Amino acid sequence: MARYNPKEVEPKWRSAWDAHGVFRTRSPEEAAGKPKYYVLEMFPYPSGNIHMGHARNYVMGDVVARFKRARGFNVLHPMGWDAFGMPAENAAMERGVHPKAWTYQNIDNMRAQLKLLGLSIDWSREFATCDPDYYGRQQAWFIELFRQGLVFRKESVVNWDPVDNTVLANEQVIDGRGWRSGALVEKRKLTQWFLRITDYADELIEGLKGLARWPEKVRLMQENWIGKSRGARVSFPFAGHAPAGFDKGLEVYTTRPDTLYGASFVGIAADHPLADQLSRQNPELAAFVEECRKGGATEAEIETAEKKGVFTGLYVQHPFDPNWKLPVWIANFILMGYGTGAIFACPAHDQRDLDFARKYDLPVRPVVLPEGTDPAEFELGDEAYTGPGKLYNSQFLDGLDVEAGKAAAIDRIESLGLGEGATVYRLHDWGVSRQRYWGCPIPIIHCKACGPVPVPAEQLPVELPDDVTFDLPGNPLLRHPTWRHVKCPSCGGEAERETDTLDTFVDSSWYFARFANPKAADPIDKAAADYWLAVDQYIGGVEHAVLHLLYARFITRALTDAGAMSVREPFAGLFTQGMVTHETYKKPEGGWVDPTQVVLETVDGKRSARHAETGESLVIGDIEKMSKSKKNVVAPEEILDAYGVDAGRLFVLSDSPPERDVQWTSGGVEGAWRFVNRVWAEFDALGEAAIPAADEDAAQALRRATHKAIKAVTEGFEGFRFNSAIARLYEFVNTVKSSPVEQTGSAARREALSALARLVAPIVPHLAEEAWARMGESGMAVDAPWPEFDPELAADQELVLPVQINGKRRAEVRVRPGTPEAEVEQIALSDEAVKRHLEGQTVRKVIVVKDRIVNIVAG
RNA sequence: GCGGACGUGGCGAAAUGGUAGACGCAGCGGACUUAAAAUCCGCUUCGCGUAAGCGAGUGUCGGUUCGAGUCCGACCGUCCGCACCA
């Protein structure tokens, strides 16, 4: 009996899988009749190394892929690299390596690391988004969308990251800081390329309803992000002379047109064009606008920020009453980026408006009366009333409830020609221009005569030049001596290439479709995409809940509408997995300590830590996501080296539900390693032939345990409850081990082990192969069909039913499954312990839940 | 402020409204060993009790139910997302 040696076993089986090409994806024809299943994990950025978080993500996907394979699905499980982006340029600037060399080197390194994990990936489909083969196709569809008007150019105020020297999308600004650099974002005016995601805003919200296998949380986050609101645009005509460009009045957006008769003033954002215009003549206004700009909508200072404003001196007319004049204020709480950047204020029914009105002593006029309130007694303190009620003080709206009032007000506004009902989104069009080198060149040529002209198809891909320098800040493409100087494809005149590159989120918004046929001449092979898409199970971190997952849904729709494929939702099932965390350790005087340097002890239930070398006692810190800065990182290689891949794969799945964070502990991985050995020991002890067991009852019990385990584990994998499935496997192994069926060659035992080898295969595939071979099976475990259970054997033959008296468990009775209620009642009532507890009481009622429980109500 | 999730032993966690704590970690006891490691066996929610057993127990308070960790309401706490969104 030899101890299981993963260092020999694991590479052997990986080679065998390779040699037999078992993970090569089968075409629909080859797979004849098998249903397809597309499993995909969010592809990694090639940062240089696979860390434990990657490992957990890819192992989860691999368990699904292997399980579905065994269950008879034709599986697609590919891998690629999200390879464009800033870190490559940072490396170039810091270390002088070329971004391309750095990236491909990292890919080679990480591919090798991933392969060590024994993943069932079809590596023949691999690509990186920085391959000209890939980004050239991206340029092709970009041009197609440009022709369709989904790509456009406009000057706008953009988020400028002063550290990365580039523009960021709204989605990439977090608390006013760049998502990658962490630098405070500045506002700049630039002409940029945009994708018209707002055209799909409604559809993107509607589509969420059909995504039954997405986490509710992610659907909500997307819905909130798109932020649809219904209301009205209303123009307030200027009283007297209208400022230049505002002949039609000042257009505001409101969701409460029913409260128009409660209007008190009209407010505009500090960066509203009108504020701009007025502050040029009025230093007081200019000073206020400047103050707002500085305070910025950046930080959490918003929370404490006081409502502030300044009167412009202008008045507008109320839309329903030309004689009613409302003052126009510039206010710091109005955002240019939402609606029209202008509002009408109804202080009685909006908290911000009320705060403002109280501060500047503006009128507060209630127009919504809560149910059952006397109009004479209804007064407002410091809290606006935003609830339901009947409109009053409102002329033609009097007596209507809020919803009817909105409709009536919109009707009137429309008939007066002053506006219309409108839907407004928080979502803005997606700015995709980045002033960076290491990205997909935007395939446009700017010609003074012809304007922006797409690069002709035969000139694609527009490749990045290799000879660039990173010694100066800014975009190296701008400094390249020749690259951008070209002839206009339209008129042949002197022209310039666009030097901006695409946001890397564009690269990742269609890669899943390219995997259907990564060698296709077209960006997307329609037949292949229609066969494989949607992705049946997508797995990744929740940090992409809005960014990547929203962009991918949008691009999929856009490309489908352009005829490239047929699917509208790219990801039918989404699973967001938790992170891998680790306890942190620090020196009393500060400074983090690597876990490998820490010795842990438990004395009288108290845990303590000390430094392995210096003996210095350490502080046990919080459990946090593994990160280099906290030094609480355990590299996958260390684990593979010590315990083998399988133990590592087992542990990352065993200790927590997959959607939750899992805490890495050395004890936990040792437990997984013990399990691997316990499983192997059973196979190692196996005899050759199948002979009848000596003990028929024990054999039957083992068979029952086997079929129960198959049922439970199968259900666990189906339901993404890997930790529960693993617990059932531990239980099963304990049962097999302690079963008195000691004849290692008995039929019942062989059946148990045959099932065990296949049940553990998705999680510990190398061990499963070794076990399968030990059993003398022909072929590999990876190709073996999933075990089926016999429902009769999986069911209990005898049940232990608890008997409760007044809800307290007092006894238990043994019955066969399916015993009729009346019979169970009799058995329960005649039980000695039950009788004892019922002494001196009358039985009022007996509830028997078949095969579950007996509850006797007595008193 | 708005929206959402969660709260169970020393720890990670299980429990279609039906025996709370499966499984694992840590701990304790034992076997094997000259010894240790490894391995194997047993115990391990808390309190009282030698034990059989009794009592308490899933953040707090209340409700629905024969029966609530699970459903409903209020509160407390933790985490996540959005945040002056008109």
Coordinates of N, CA and C in Angstrom, one line a residue, chain A residues 7-176:
Chain A
K7 N 2.5 14.0 -7.2 CA 3.6 14.5 -8.1 C 3.8 13.6 -9.3
E8 N 3.6 12.3 -9.1 CA 3.7 11.4 -10.2 C 2.4 11.3 -10.9
V9 N 1.3 11.1 -10.2 CA 0.0 10.8 -10.7 C -0.6 11.9 -11.6
E10 N -0.5 13.2 -11.1 CA -1.2 14.3 -11.7 C -0.6 14.6 -13.1
P11 N 0.7 14.8 -13.3 CA 1.2 15.1 -14.6 C 0.9 13.9 -15.6
K12 N 0.9 12.7 -15.1 CA 0.7 11.5 -15.9 C -0.7 11.7 -16.6
W13 N -1.7 12.0 -15.8 CA -3.1 12.0 -16.4 C -3.3 13.2 -17.2
R14 N -2.6 14.3 -16.9 CA -2.8 15.5 -17.7 C -2.2 15.2 -19.1
S15 N -1.1 14.5 -19.2 CA -0.6 14.1 -20.5 C -1.5 13.2 -21.2
A16 N -2.1 12.3 -20.5 CA -3.0 11.3 -21.1 C -4.3 12.1 -21.7
W17 N -4.8 13.0 -21.0 CA -5.9 13.8 -21.5 C -5.5 14.5 -22.8
D18 N -4.3 15.1 -22.7 CA -3.8 15.8 -23.9 C -3.6 14.9 -25.1
A19 N -3.0 13.7 -24.8 CA -2.7 12.8 -25.9 C -4.0 12.3 -26.5
H20 N -5.0 12.1 -25.8 CA -6.3 11.6 -26.4 C -7.2 12.8 -26.8
G21 N -6.7 14.0 -26.7 CA -7.5 15.1 -27.1 C -8.9 15.1 -26.6
V22 N -9.1 14.7 -25.3 CA -10.4 14.6 -24.8 C -11.2 15.9 -24.6
F23 N -10.4 17.0 -24.5 CA -11.2 18.3 -24.3 C -11.4 19.1 -25.6
R24 N -11.0 18.5 -26.7 CA -11.3 19.1 -27.9 C -12.8 19.3 -28.1
T25 N -13.3 20.4 -28.4 CA -14.7 20.7 -28.6 C -15.2 19.9 -29.8
R26 N -16.4 19.2 -29.6 CA -16.9 18.5 -30.8 C -17.9 19.4 -31.5
S27 N -17.9 19.2 -32.8 CA -18.8 20.0 -33.7 C -20.2 19.5 -33.5
P28 N -21.2 20.2 -33.8 CA -22.6 19.8 -33.7 C -22.8 18.4 -34.4
E29 N -22.1 18.2 -35.5 CA -22.3 16.9 -36.3 C -21.7 15.8 -35.5
E30 N -20.5 16.0 -35.0 CA -19.8 14.9 -34.2 C -20.6 14.6 -32.9
A31 N -21.2 15.6 -32.4 CA -21.9 15.5 -31.1 C -23.3 14.9 -31.3
A32 N -23.6 14.6 -32.5 CA -25.0 14.1 -32.9 C -25.9 13.9 -31.8
G33 N -26.9 14.7 -31.6 CA -28.0 14.4 -30.7 C -27.7 14.9 -29.3
K34 N -26.4 15.1 -28.9 CA -26.2 15.6 -27.6 C -26.6 17.1 -27.4
P35 N -27.2 17.4 -26.3 CA -27.4 18.9 -26.2 C -26.1 19.6 -25.9
K36 N -26.0 20.8 -26.3 CA -24.8 21.6 -26.1 C -24.8 22.3 -24.8
Y37 N -23.6 22.5 -24.2 CA -23.5 23.3 -23.0 C -22.2 24.1 -23.0
Y38 N -22.4 25.4 -22.9 CA -21.3 26.3 -23.0 C -21.0 26.9 -21.6
V39 N -19.8 26.5 -21.1 CA -19.4 27.0 -19.7 C -18.3 27.9 -20.0
L40 N -18.4 29.1 -19.3 CA -17.3 30.1 -19.5 C -17.0 30.8 -18.2
E41 N -15.7 30.9 -17.9 CA -15.4 31.8 -16.8 C -14.8 33.1 -17.4
M42 N -15.1 34.2 -16.7 CA -14.6 35.5 -17.2 C -13.1 35.3 -17.4
F43 N -12.6 35.7 -18.6 CA -11.2 35.4 -19.0 C -10.3 36.4 -18.2
P44 N -9.1 36.0 -17.9 CA -8.3 36.8 -17.0 C -7.5 37.9 -17.8
Y45 N -7.1 38.9 -17.0 CA -6.2 39.9 -17.5 C -4.8 39.2 -17.2
P46 N -3.9 39.2 -18.2 CA -2.6 38.6 -18.0 C -1.6 39.4 -17.2
S47 N -1.9 39.4 -15.9 CA -1.1 40.3 -15.0 C 0.3 39.7 -14.7
G48 N 0.4 38.4 -15.0 CA 1.7 37.7 -14.8 C 1.6 36.4 -14.0
N49 N 0.6 36.3 -13.1 CA 0.5 35.1 -12.3 C -0.9 34.7 -12.0
I50 N -1.2 33.4 -12.0 CA -2.5 33.0 -11.5 C -2.5 33.0 -10.0
H51 N -3.5 33.7 -9.4 CA -3.6 33.7 -8.0 C -4.8 32.8 -7.5
M52 N -5.0 32.8 -6.3 CA -5.9 31.8 -5.7 C -7.4 32.1 -6.1
G53 N -7.6 33.4 -6.3 CA -9.0 33.8 -6.8 C -9.2 33.3 -8.2
H54 N -8.3 33.4 -9.1 CA -8.4 32.8 -10.4 C -8.7 31.3 -10.3
A55 N -7.8 30.7 -9.4 CA -7.9 29.2 -9.3 C -9.3 28.8 -8.9
R56 N -9.9 29.5 -7.9 CA -11.2 29.1 -7.5 C -12.2 29.3 -8.6
N57 N -12.1 30.4 -9.3 CA -13.0 30.7 -10.5 C -12.9 29.6 -11.5
Y58 N -11.7 29.3 -11.9 CA -11.6 28.3 -13.0 C -11.9 26.9 -12.6
V59 N -11.6 26.6 -11.3 CA -12.0 25.3 -10.8 C -13.5 25.1 -10.8
M60 N -14.2 26.2 -10.4 CA -15.7 26.1 -10.4 C -16.2 25.8 -11.8
G61 N -15.7 26.6 -12.8 CA -16.1 26.3 -14.1 C -15.8 24.9 -14.6
D62 N -14.6 24.5 -14.2 CA -14.2 23.2 -14.6 C -15.0 22.1 -14.0
V63 N -15.5 22.2 -12.8 CA -16.4 21.3 -12.2 C -17.7 21.2 -13.0
V64 N -18.2 22.3 -13.3 CA -19.4 22.4 -14.2 C -19.2 21.7 -15.5
A65 N -18.0 22.0 -16.1 CA -17.8 21.5 -17.5 C -17.6 20.0 -17.4
R66 N -16.9 19.5 -16.4 CA -16.6 18.1 -16.4 C -17.9 17.3 -16.0
F67 N -18.7 17.9 -15.1 CA -20.0 17.3 -14.7 C -20.9 17.2 -15.9
K68 N -21.0 18.3 -16.6 CA -22.0 18.3 -17.8 C -21.5 17.3 -18.9
R69 N -20.2 17.3 -19.1 CA -19.6 16.3 -20.0 C -20.1 14.9 -19.7
A70 N -19.9 14.6 -18.4 CA -20.2 13.2 -17.9 C -21.7 13.0 -18.1
R71 N -22.5 14.0 -18.0 CA -23.9 13.8 -18.1 C -24.4 13.8 -19.5
G72 N -23.5 13.8 -20.4 CA -23.9 13.6 -21.8 C -24.1 14.9 -22.6
F73 N -23.5 16.0 -22.1 CA -23.6 17.2 -22.9 C -22.4 17.4 -23.8
N74 N -22.6 18.1 -24.9 CA -21.5 18.5 -25.8 C -21.1 19.8 -25.2
V75 N -19.9 19.8 -24.6 CA -19.4 21.0 -23.8 C -18.4 21.9 -24.6
L76 N -18.6 23.2 -24.5 CA -17.6 24.1 -24.9 C -17.1 24.8 -23.7
H77 N -15.8 24.7 -23.5 CA -15.1 25.3 -22.3 C -13.8 25.9 -22.7
P78 N -13.8 27.1 -23.2 CA -12.6 27.7 -23.8 C -11.9 28.7 -22.8
M79 N -10.7 29.2 -23.2 CA -10.0 30.1 -22.4 C -9.3 31.1 -23.3
G80 N -9.2 32.4 -22.8 CA -8.5 33.4 -23.6 C -8.0 34.5 -22.6
W81 N -7.5 35.6 -23.2 CA -6.8 36.6 -22.4 C -7.4 38.0 -22.7
D82 N -7.8 38.7 -21.7 CA -8.2 40.1 -21.8 C -7.0 40.9 -21.8
A83 N -6.3 41.0 -22.9 CA -4.9 41.3 -22.9 C -4.4 42.8 -23.1
F84 N -5.4 43.6 -23.5 CA -5.0 45.1 -23.6 C -5.2 45.7 -22.2
G85 N -4.6 46.9 -22.0 CA -4.8 47.6 -20.8 C -3.6 48.3 -20.3
M86 N -3.8 49.1 -19.3 CA -2.8 50.0 -18.7 C -1.5 49.3 -18.1
P87 N -1.7 48.2 -17.4 CA -0.5 47.7 -16.7 C 0.6 47.3 -17.6
A88 N 0.3 46.9 -18.9 CA 1.4 46.6 -19.8 C 2.1 47.9 -20.1
E89 N 1.5 49.0 -20.2 CA 2.1 50.3 -20.5 C 2.9 50.8 -19.3
N90 N 2.3 50.5 -18.1 CA 3.1 50.9 -16.9 C 4.4 50.1 -16.8
A91 N 4.3 48.8 -17.1 CA 5.5 48.0 -17.1 C 6.5 48.6 -18.1
A92 N 6.0 49.0 -19.3 CA 6.9 49.6 -20.3 C 7.6 50.8 -19.7
M93 N 6.8 51.7 -19.0 CA 7.4 52.9 -18.5 C 8.3 52.7 -17.4
E94 N 8.0 51.7 -16.5 CA 8.8 51.4 -15.4 C 10.0 50.6 -15.7
R95 N 9.9 49.6 -16.5 CA 11.0 48.7 -16.7 C 11.5 48.6 -18.1
G96 N 10.9 49.4 -19.0 CA 11.4 49.5 -20.4 C 11.1 48.2 -21.2
V97 N 10.2 47.4 -20.8 CA 9.9 46.2 -21.6 C 8.7 46.7 -22.5
H98 N 8.7 46.1 -23.7 CA 7.6 46.5 -24.6 C 6.3 45.9 -24.1
P99 N 5.2 46.6 -24.2 CA 3.9 46.1 -23.7 C 3.5 44.7 -24.4
K100 N 3.9 44.6 -25.6 CA 3.5 43.4 -26.3 C 4.3 42.2 -25.8
A101 N 5.6 42.4 -25.6 CA 6.5 41.3 -25.1 C 6.1 41.0 -23.7
W102 N 5.8 42.0 -22.9 CA 5.4 41.8 -21.5 C 4.1 41.0 -21.4
T103 N 3.2 41.4 -22.3 CA 1.9 40.7 -22.2 C 2.0 39.2 -22.7
Y104 N 2.6 39.0 -23.8 CA 2.7 37.6 -24.3 C 3.5 36.7 -23.3
Q105 N 4.5 37.3 -22.7 CA 5.3 36.6 -21.7 C 4.4 36.2 -20.5
N106 N 3.6 37.1 -20.1 CA 2.7 36.8 -19.0 C 1.7 35.8 -19.4
I107 N 1.2 35.8 -20.6 CA 0.3 34.9 -21.1 C 0.9 33.5 -21.0
D108 N 2.1 33.4 -21.5 CA 2.8 32.1 -21.5 C 2.9 31.5 -20.1
N109 N 3.3 32.4 -19.2 CA 3.5 32.0 -17.8 C 2.2 31.6 -17.2
M110 N 1.1 32.3 -17.4 CA -0.2 32.0 -16.8 C -0.8 30.8 -17.5
R111 N -0.6 30.6 -18.8 CA -1.1 29.5 -19.4 C -0.6 28.2 -18.8
A112 N 0.7 28.2 -18.6 CA 1.4 27.1 -18.0 C 0.8 26.8 -16.6
Q113 N 0.6 27.9 -15.8 CA 0.1 27.8 -14.5 C -1.4 27.2 -14.5
L114 N -2.1 27.7 -15.5 CA -3.5 27.2 -15.6 C -3.5 25.7 -15.9
K115 N -2.6 25.4 -16.8 CA -2.6 24.0 -17.3 C -2.3 23.0 -16.1
L116 N -1.5 23.5 -15.1 CA -1.2 22.7 -14.0 C -2.5 22.4 -13.1
L117 N -3.5 23.2 -13.3 CA -4.7 23.0 -12.5 C -5.6 21.9 -13.1
G118 N -5.2 21.3 -14.2 CA -5.9 20.2 -14.8 C -7.3 20.6 -15.3
L119 N -7.4 21.7 -15.9 CA -8.7 22.2 -16.3 C -9.1 21.6 -17.7
S120 N -10.4 21.3 -17.8 CA -10.8 20.6 -19.0 C -11.1 21.7 -20.1
I121 N -10.1 22.4 -20.5 CA -10.2 23.5 -21.5 C -9.8 23.0 -22.8
D122 N -10.5 23.5 -23.8 CA -10.1 23.3 -25.2 C -9.1 24.4 -25.6
W123 N -7.8 24.1 -25.4 CA -6.8 25.1 -25.6 C -6.7 25.5 -27.1
S124 N -7.2 24.7 -28.0 CA -7.1 25.0 -29.4 C -7.9 26.3 -29.8
R125 N -8.8 26.7 -28.9 CA -9.6 27.9 -29.2 C -9.0 29.2 -28.5
E126 N -7.9 29.0 -27.9 CA -7.4 30.2 -27.1 C -7.0 31.4 -28.0
F127 N -7.3 32.5 -27.6 CA -6.8 33.8 -28.2 C -6.6 34.9 -27.2
A128 N -5.9 35.9 -27.6 CA -5.8 37.1 -26.7 C -6.4 38.2 -27.4
T129 N -7.0 39.2 -26.7 CA -7.6 40.3 -27.4 C -6.6 41.2 -28.1
C130 N -5.3 41.0 -27.7 CA -4.3 41.9 -28.4 C -3.7 41.2 -29.6
D131 N -4.3 40.0 -30.0 CA -3.9 39.4 -31.3 C -4.5 40.2 -32.4
P132 N -3.7 40.6 -33.4 CA -4.4 41.4 -34.5 C -5.5 40.6 -35.1
D133 N -5.4 39.3 -35.1 CA -6.5 38.5 -35.6 C -7.8 38.8 -34.9
Y134 N -7.7 39.1 -33.6 CA -8.9 39.3 -32.8 C -9.3 40.8 -32.9
Y135 N -8.4 41.7 -32.7 CA -8.8 43.1 -32.6 C -9.1 43.6 -34.0
G136 N -8.6 43.0 -35.1 CA -8.9 43.3 -36.4 C -10.4 43.1 -36.7
R137 N -10.9 42.0 -36.2 CA -12.4 41.7 -36.3 C -13.2 42.6 -35.5
Q138 N -12.6 43.1 -34.4 CA -13.3 44.0 -33.6 C -13.5 45.3 -34.4
Q139 N -12.4 45.7 -35.1 CA -12.4 46.9 -35.9 C -13.5 46.8 -37.0
A140 N -13.6 45.6 -37.5 CA -14.6 45.3 -38.6 C -16.0 45.6 -38.1
W141 N -16.3 45.0 -37.0 CA -17.7 45.3 -36.5 C -17.9 46.7 -36.0
F142 N -16.8 47.3 -35.5 CA -16.9 48.7 -35.0 C -17.3 49.6 -36.2
I143 N -16.7 49.3 -37.4 CA -17.1 50.1 -38.6 C -18.5 49.8 -39.0
E144 N -18.9 48.6 -38.9 CA -20.3 48.2 -39.2 C -21.3 49.0 -38.3
L145 N -21.0 49.1 -37.0 CA -21.8 49.8 -36.1 C -21.7 51.3 -36.4
F146 N -20.6 51.8 -36.8 CA -20.4 53.2 -37.2 C -21.4 53.5 -38.4
R147 N -21.4 52.6 -39.3 CA -22.3 52.8 -40.5 C -23.8 52.9 -40.1
Q148 N -24.1 52.1 -39.0 CA -25.4 52.0 -38.6 C -25.8 53.2 -37.6
G149 N -24.8 54.0 -37.3 CA -25.1 55.1 -36.4 C -25.0 54.8 -34.9
L150 N -24.6 53.6 -34.6 CA -24.4 53.3 -33.2 C -23.1 53.8 -32.6
V151 N -22.2 54.1 -33.5 CA -20.9 54.7 -33.1 C -21.0 56.2 -33.5
F152 N -20.7 57.1 -32.6 CA -20.7 58.5 -33.0 C -19.6 59.2 -32.3
R153 N -19.4 60.5 -32.7 CA -18.4 61.3 -32.1 C -19.1 62.5 -31.6
K154 N -18.7 62.9 -30.4 CA -19.2 64.2 -29.9 C -18.2 64.8 -28.9
E155 N -18.3 66.2 -28.8 CA -17.5 66.8 -27.8 C -18.3 66.8 -26.5
S156 N -17.6 66.4 -25.5 CA -18.3 66.4 -24.2 C -17.4 66.5 -23.1
V157 N -17.9 66.8 -21.9 CA -17.1 66.9 -20.7 C -16.9 65.4 -20.3
V158 N -15.6 65.1 -20.2 CA -15.3 63.7 -19.9 C -14.6 63.6 -18.5
N159 N -14.6 62.4 -18.0 CA -13.8 62.1 -16.8 C -12.3 61.8 -17.3
W160 N -11.5 62.7 -16.8 CA -10.0 62.6 -17.2 C -9.2 62.1 -16.0
D161 N -8.6 60.9 -16.2 CA -7.7 60.4 -15.2 C -6.3 61.0 -15.3
P162 N -5.9 61.8 -14.4 CA -4.6 62.5 -14.6 C -3.4 61.6 -14.4
V163 N -3.6 60.4 -13.8 CA -2.4 59.5 -13.6 C -2.3 58.6 -14.8
D164 N -3.4 58.0 -15.2 CA -3.3 57.2 -16.4 C -3.3 58.0 -17.7
N165 N -3.5 59.3 -17.6 CA -3.6 60.2 -18.8 C -4.6 59.7 -19.8
T166 N -5.8 59.4 -19.3 CA -6.8 58.9 -20.3 C -8.2 59.2 -19.8
V167 N -9.1 59.1 -20.7 CA -10.5 59.3 -20.4 C -11.1 58.0 -19.7
L168 N -12.1 58.2 -18.8 CA -12.7 57.0 -18.2 C -14.2 57.1 -18.5
A169 N -14.9 56.0 -18.6 CA -16.3 55.9 -18.7 C -16.9 56.2 -17.3
N170 N -18.2 56.6 -17.3 CA -18.8 56.9 -16.0 C -18.7 55.6 -15.1
E171 N -18.9 54.5 -15.7 CA -18.9 53.2 -15.0 C -17.5 53.0 -14.3
Q172 N -16.5 53.7 -14.8 CA -15.1 53.4 -14.4 C -14.7 54.4 -13.3
V173 N -15.6 55.3 -13.0 CA -15.3 56.3 -11.9 C -16.0 55.9 -10.6
I174 N -15.2 55.6 -9.6 CA -15.8 55.1 -8.4 C -15.4 56.1 -7.3
D175 N -16.5 56.7 -6.7 CA -16.3 57.8 -5.7 C -15.4 58.9 -6.2
G176 N -15.6 59.2 -7.5 CA -14.8 60.3 -8.0 C -13.4 60.0 -8.3

